[in-house]
Coordinates of C-alpha atoms in Angstrom, one line a residue:
M1 CA 78.1 168.0 78.4
K2 CA 76.7 164.9 80.0
R3 CA 78.8 162.8 77.7
I4 CA 81.9 164.6 78.7
I5 CA 81.1 164.1 82.4
F6 CA 80.3 160.5 81.9
V7 CA 83.7 159.9 80.1
G8 CA 85.5 161.7 82.9
L9 CA 83.9 159.7 85.6
L10 CA 84.6 156.5 83.7
F11 CA 88.3 157.5 83.3
L12 CA 88.4 158.3 87.0
M13 CA 86.9 154.9 88.0
L14 CA 89.4 153.1 85.7
N15 CA 92.3 154.9 87.4
I16 CA 90.9 154.1 90.9
S17 CA 90.4 150.5 89.8
L18 CA 94.0 150.4 88.6
I19 CA 95.3 152.0 91.7
M20 CA 93.4 149.6 93.9
S21 CA 94.7 146.6 91.9
I22 CA 98.4 147.4 92.4
E23 CA 99.9 144.9 94.7
L24 CA 103.1 145.5 96.6
K25 CA 105.3 142.4 96.7
I26 CA 108.1 141.7 99.1
N27 CA 110.2 139.1 97.4
S28 CA 113.0 139.0 99.9
P29 CA 113.5 138.4 102.7
N30 CA 110.6 136.0 102.6
N31 CA 110.7 134.4 106.0
F32 CA 109.4 136.8 108.7
T33 CA 109.1 134.1 111.4
K34 CA 112.9 133.8 111.3
V35 CA 115.1 135.9 113.7
Y36 CA 117.9 137.7 111.9
N37 CA 121.3 138.5 113.3
S38 CA 122.0 141.7 111.3
T39 CA 120.9 145.3 111.7
S40 CA 120.9 145.8 107.9
L41 CA 118.6 143.7 105.7
K42 CA 118.4 143.9 101.9
F43 CA 114.8 144.0 100.7
N44 CA 113.6 143.2 97.1
L45 CA 110.3 144.9 96.3
T46 CA 108.2 144.7 93.1
T47 CA 104.5 145.3 92.1
S48 CA 101.9 143.3 90.4
N49 CA 102.3 145.5 87.4
P50 CA 105.9 144.9 86.1
N51 CA 105.5 147.2 83.1
N52 CA 105.2 150.4 85.0
T53 CA 107.6 152.3 87.2
Y54 CA 106.8 153.4 90.8
D55 CA 108.3 155.0 93.8
F56 CA 109.1 152.8 96.8
S57 CA 109.4 154.0 100.4
Y58 CA 108.9 152.9 104.0
T59 CA 108.2 154.2 107.5
Y60 CA 108.9 152.7 110.9
D61 CA 105.9 152.0 113.1
D62 CA 107.3 154.0 116.0
N63 CA 107.8 157.0 113.7
P64 CA 105.1 156.9 110.9
F65 CA 105.7 160.5 109.7
A66 CA 109.4 160.0 108.9
V67 CA 109.2 158.6 105.3
V68 CA 112.4 156.9 104.1
K69 CA 112.8 156.8 100.3
M70 CA 114.0 153.6 98.7
C71 CA 113.7 153.8 94.9
N72 CA 112.2 156.3 92.5
R73 CA 110.6 155.4 89.2
A74 CA 111.6 151.8 89.4
K75 CA 110.0 148.5 88.3
E76 CA 112.0 146.7 91.0
C77 CA 113.5 148.1 94.1
V78 CA 116.5 146.4 95.9
K79 CA 117.6 148.4 99.0
S80 CA 119.1 147.8 102.4
V81 CA 116.9 148.8 105.4
R82 CA 118.3 149.6 108.8
V83 CA 116.7 147.7 111.7
N84 CA 117.3 147.6 115.4
P85 CA 117.8 144.7 117.9
G86 CA 114.4 143.5 119.0
I87 CA 111.1 143.6 117.0
N88 CA 110.8 146.1 114.2
K89 CA 107.5 146.9 112.4
I90 CA 108.2 148.4 109.0
N91 CA 105.5 149.8 106.7
F92 CA 106.4 149.6 103.0
R93 CA 104.6 151.8 100.4
V94 CA 104.4 152.0 96.7
S95 CA 103.3 155.3 95.0
D96 CA 103.2 157.3 91.8
S97 CA 102.4 160.9 90.9
S98 CA 98.8 160.3 92.0
G99 CA 99.8 159.3 95.5
I100 CA 100.1 156.1 97.6
L101 CA 98.8 153.1 95.7
N102 CA 99.3 150.4 98.3
K103 CA 101.0 149.5 101.6
T104 CA 102.2 146.4 103.4
S105 CA 103.6 145.9 106.8
V106 CA 106.0 143.3 108.2
N107 CA 107.4 142.5 111.7
I108 CA 111.1 141.6 111.8
E109 CA 112.9 140.4 114.9
I110 CA 116.7 141.0 115.2
D111 CA 119.1 139.4 117.7
T112 CA 122.7 140.5 117.1
S113 CA 124.1 138.9 120.4
K114 CA 125.9 135.7 119.8
P115 CA 126.1 133.0 122.5
K116 CA 129.1 133.3 124.8
I117 CA 131.1 130.3 125.9
N118 CA 132.8 130.9 129.3
S119 CA 134.4 127.5 129.7
F120 CA 133.8 123.8 128.9
S121 CA 135.1 120.4 129.9
P122 CA 136.7 117.9 129.8
L123 CA 140.2 119.4 129.4
P124 CA 142.3 118.4 126.4
N125 CA 144.0 115.0 126.6
S126 CA 142.2 114.1 129.8
F127 CA 140.7 110.7 130.7
V128 CA 136.9 110.8 130.7
K129 CA 133.8 108.7 131.5
N130 CA 130.2 109.2 130.6
D131 CA 129.4 112.1 133.0
S132 CA 132.4 114.3 132.3
F133 CA 130.8 116.8 129.9
K134 CA 129.9 120.3 131.1
I135 CA 129.7 123.8 129.5
N136 CA 129.4 127.2 131.1
Y137 CA 127.7 129.8 128.9
T138 CA 125.9 133.1 128.6
E139 CA 122.8 133.4 126.3
L140 CA 119.6 135.2 127.0
N141 CA 117.6 133.6 124.1
M142 CA 118.8 130.0 124.3
V143 CA 117.5 127.5 121.7
S144 CA 119.8 124.5 122.1
I145 CA 123.3 123.2 123.0
T146 CA 124.6 120.2 121.0
L147 CA 127.5 118.0 122.1
Y148 CA 129.3 116.3 119.3
Y149 CA 131.7 113.4 120.1
G150 CA 133.4 110.5 118.5
R151 CA 135.8 109.7 115.7
M152 CA 135.6 111.3 112.2
D153 CA 134.1 108.1 110.8
K154 CA 131.6 107.8 113.7
I155 CA 130.4 111.1 115.1
R156 CA 127.5 111.1 117.7
S157 CA 125.5 114.0 119.0
L158 CA 123.4 114.8 122.0
I159 CA 121.1 117.9 122.1
K160 CA 119.8 119.8 125.2
N161 CA 117.1 122.3 124.4
N162 CA 116.0 125.4 126.4
T163 CA 113.9 123.2 128.8
N164 CA 117.0 121.4 129.9
C165 CA 119.6 124.2 129.7
F166 CA 118.1 127.6 130.3
S167 CA 118.7 131.2 129.2
G168 CA 120.7 133.4 131.4
N169 CA 124.2 134.6 132.4
S170 CA 127.0 132.2 133.3
L171 CA 124.9 129.0 133.5
M172 CA 126.2 125.5 133.6
C173 CA 124.8 122.8 131.3
S174 CA 125.7 119.2 132.1
F175 CA 125.6 116.2 129.7
N176 CA 125.3 113.3 132.2
D177 CA 123.6 110.9 129.8
V178 CA 126.4 110.5 127.2
N179 CA 127.0 106.9 126.3
L180 CA 130.7 106.4 125.4
T181 CA 130.6 102.6 125.6
E182 CA 131.5 102.1 121.9
F183 CA 134.6 104.3 122.3
N184 CA 136.0 102.7 125.6
G185 CA 139.8 102.7 125.5
E186 CA 140.0 105.0 122.5
K187 CA 140.8 108.6 121.7
I188 CA 137.9 110.7 120.5
N189 CA 137.1 114.3 119.5
F190 CA 134.4 116.4 121.1
W191 CA 133.0 119.9 120.7
Y192 CA 129.9 121.9 121.6
V193 CA 127.6 124.1 119.5
I194 CA 125.3 126.7 121.2
S195 CA 122.4 128.2 119.2
N196 CA 120.0 131.0 119.8
R197 CA 117.2 132.0 117.4
A198 CA 119.5 133.9 115.1
S199 CA 123.0 132.4 115.2
S200 CA 125.3 129.6 116.5
I201 CA 128.8 129.4 117.9
S202 CA 131.0 126.4 118.2
T203 CA 133.8 125.6 120.7
Q204 CA 137.2 124.3 119.6
K205 CA 137.5 120.5 119.1
R206 CA 139.4 118.7 121.8
I207 CA 140.9 115.2 121.9
I208 CA 140.2 113.1 125.0
D209 CA 140.8 109.5 126.2
V210 CA 137.7 107.4 127.0
D211 CA 138.0 105.1 130.1
L212 CA 134.9 103.4 131.4
T213 CA 136.7 100.5 133.1
V214 CA 136.6 100.3 136.9
P215 CA 140.0 99.6 138.5
N216 CA 140.4 95.8 139.1
V217 CA 141.7 95.1 142.6
T218 CA 142.9 91.5 142.4
S219 CA 144.1 91.3 146.0
L220 CA 144.1 93.4 149.2
L221 CA 145.9 92.5 152.4
H222 CA 146.1 94.4 155.6
I223 CA 148.7 93.3 158.3
L224 CA 148.9 94.8 161.8
Q225 CA 152.3 96.1 162.6
P226 CA 154.0 97.2 165.9
G227 CA 153.5 100.7 167.0
N228 CA 149.8 101.0 166.1
R229 CA 150.6 100.7 162.4
T230 CA 148.8 98.7 159.7
K231 CA 150.4 97.6 156.4
F232 CA 148.3 97.5 153.3
I233 CA 149.3 95.6 150.2
F234 CA 147.2 96.1 147.0
D235 CA 147.5 94.2 143.7
I236 CA 145.7 96.3 141.1
N237 CA 145.1 96.1 137.4
E238 CA 144.6 99.7 136.2
K239 CA 146.6 101.4 133.4
N240 CA 145.3 104.9 134.2
F241 CA 145.7 104.7 138.0
K242 CA 145.3 107.9 140.0
E243 CA 145.2 107.2 143.8
I244 CA 144.0 105.1 146.8
T245 CA 142.3 107.0 149.6
Y246 CA 140.4 106.0 152.7
K247 CA 137.8 107.1 155.2
D248 CA 138.0 105.7 158.7
I249 CA 135.1 105.4 161.2
A250 CA 136.9 104.5 164.5
D251 CA 135.7 104.4 168.1
C252 CA 138.9 106.1 169.2
E253 CA 138.3 109.2 167.0
V254 CA 135.6 111.9 167.4
N255 CA 135.2 112.5 163.7
V256 CA 135.6 110.5 160.5
T257 CA 139.2 110.6 159.4
S258 CA 140.6 110.3 155.9
G259 CA 143.9 110.0 154.2
Y260 CA 145.9 108.7 151.3
L261 CA 147.5 105.3 150.9
C262 CA 149.0 105.5 147.4
S263 CA 149.4 107.9 144.5
R264 CA 151.3 105.5 142.2
L265 CA 151.7 101.8 141.5
K266 CA 154.9 99.9 141.1
D267 CA 154.5 96.8 138.9
G268 CA 150.8 97.0 139.6
M269 CA 151.2 97.0 143.4
C270 CA 150.8 99.5 146.2
I271 CA 152.3 99.0 149.6
A272 CA 151.5 101.5 152.3
I273 CA 151.9 101.7 156.1
N274 CA 149.7 104.0 158.2
K275 CA 149.5 104.7 161.9
F276 CA 146.0 104.4 163.6
C277 CA 144.7 105.1 167.1
M278 CA 144.0 102.2 169.5
G279 CA 140.5 100.8 169.0
K280 CA 138.1 99.5 166.3
H281 CA 138.5 100.8 162.8
N282 CA 136.1 100.6 159.8
L283 CA 137.8 101.7 156.6
T284 CA 136.2 102.5 153.3
I285 CA 139.0 102.3 150.7
T286 CA 138.5 104.0 147.3
I287 CA 140.7 103.1 144.3
S288 CA 140.4 105.7 141.6
D289 CA 141.6 106.1 138.0
K290 CA 142.2 109.3 136.1
A291 CA 138.8 109.2 134.5
G292 CA 137.0 109.1 137.9
N293 CA 136.1 105.4 137.9
T294 CA 136.3 103.9 141.3
A295 CA 136.4 100.6 143.1
I296 CA 135.4 100.4 146.7
N297 CA 136.8 98.0 149.3
Y298 CA 136.1 97.7 153.0
V299 CA 138.6 96.8 155.7
N300 CA 137.9 96.3 159.5
F301 CA 140.5 95.8 162.1
T302 CA 141.3 96.6 165.8
I303 CA 144.4 98.2 167.2
I304 CA 145.1 96.9 170.7

């Protein structure tokens, strides 16, 4: 009788030892620090005993009594598991006819929202300089925004992380430190890529003209004319000319006045005649090109 009891206890201990030695392995996914962008993830489960078949199941941490069956009497279990946006804690279990043999739990973070691009600049076929690059976006879990620019044989990139361009709705990120010097006078491509922890989205590529050259004013004359008028004659070297404007601080005006002198050149010249009030005038004249480069000139005269 004692011998039978001893053999039974030994058999029970061997079974317990075997049960305790079964390890539940999650072969994939195998990176639980990663943020996933899908609400359905395929899991591959096995055990440390590949010769036997087992039952595989799982529960969600927020509902531990609702057991979801995955595979029955299987050596390997490959099954898709539904997960929700946010952090999911899933408890996987392996069992046989004697009961649960082992458990393992994982935390999985899901972010299904892709970054949204509201607008970006510069516009296609526009003339640009170094500080022309801006993008308006919506992203609540920002990781980075990358600006790519250049020609196909020479692409450059500039990255802004979430300490420079923040998470939020309809925010503007400016790339004011782009260096386009090597592309001055050439056409280039550019595009942006916005990334959160789970996915990335890219803008369309645009072609732009790089112009970093300040307009060259080779001569500027101003000649007083009858009737309180002044004639301006500009000789300018600028192929992408936009306009000439001025601001006038005069003792015969209460406020600073401003106006246009030219919006086009003819053979590199601008001739304009403007009327001014009687008194001293201090003009700040700005010559601009289409990329936003400017040359500043100062003219002082007195109308008597």
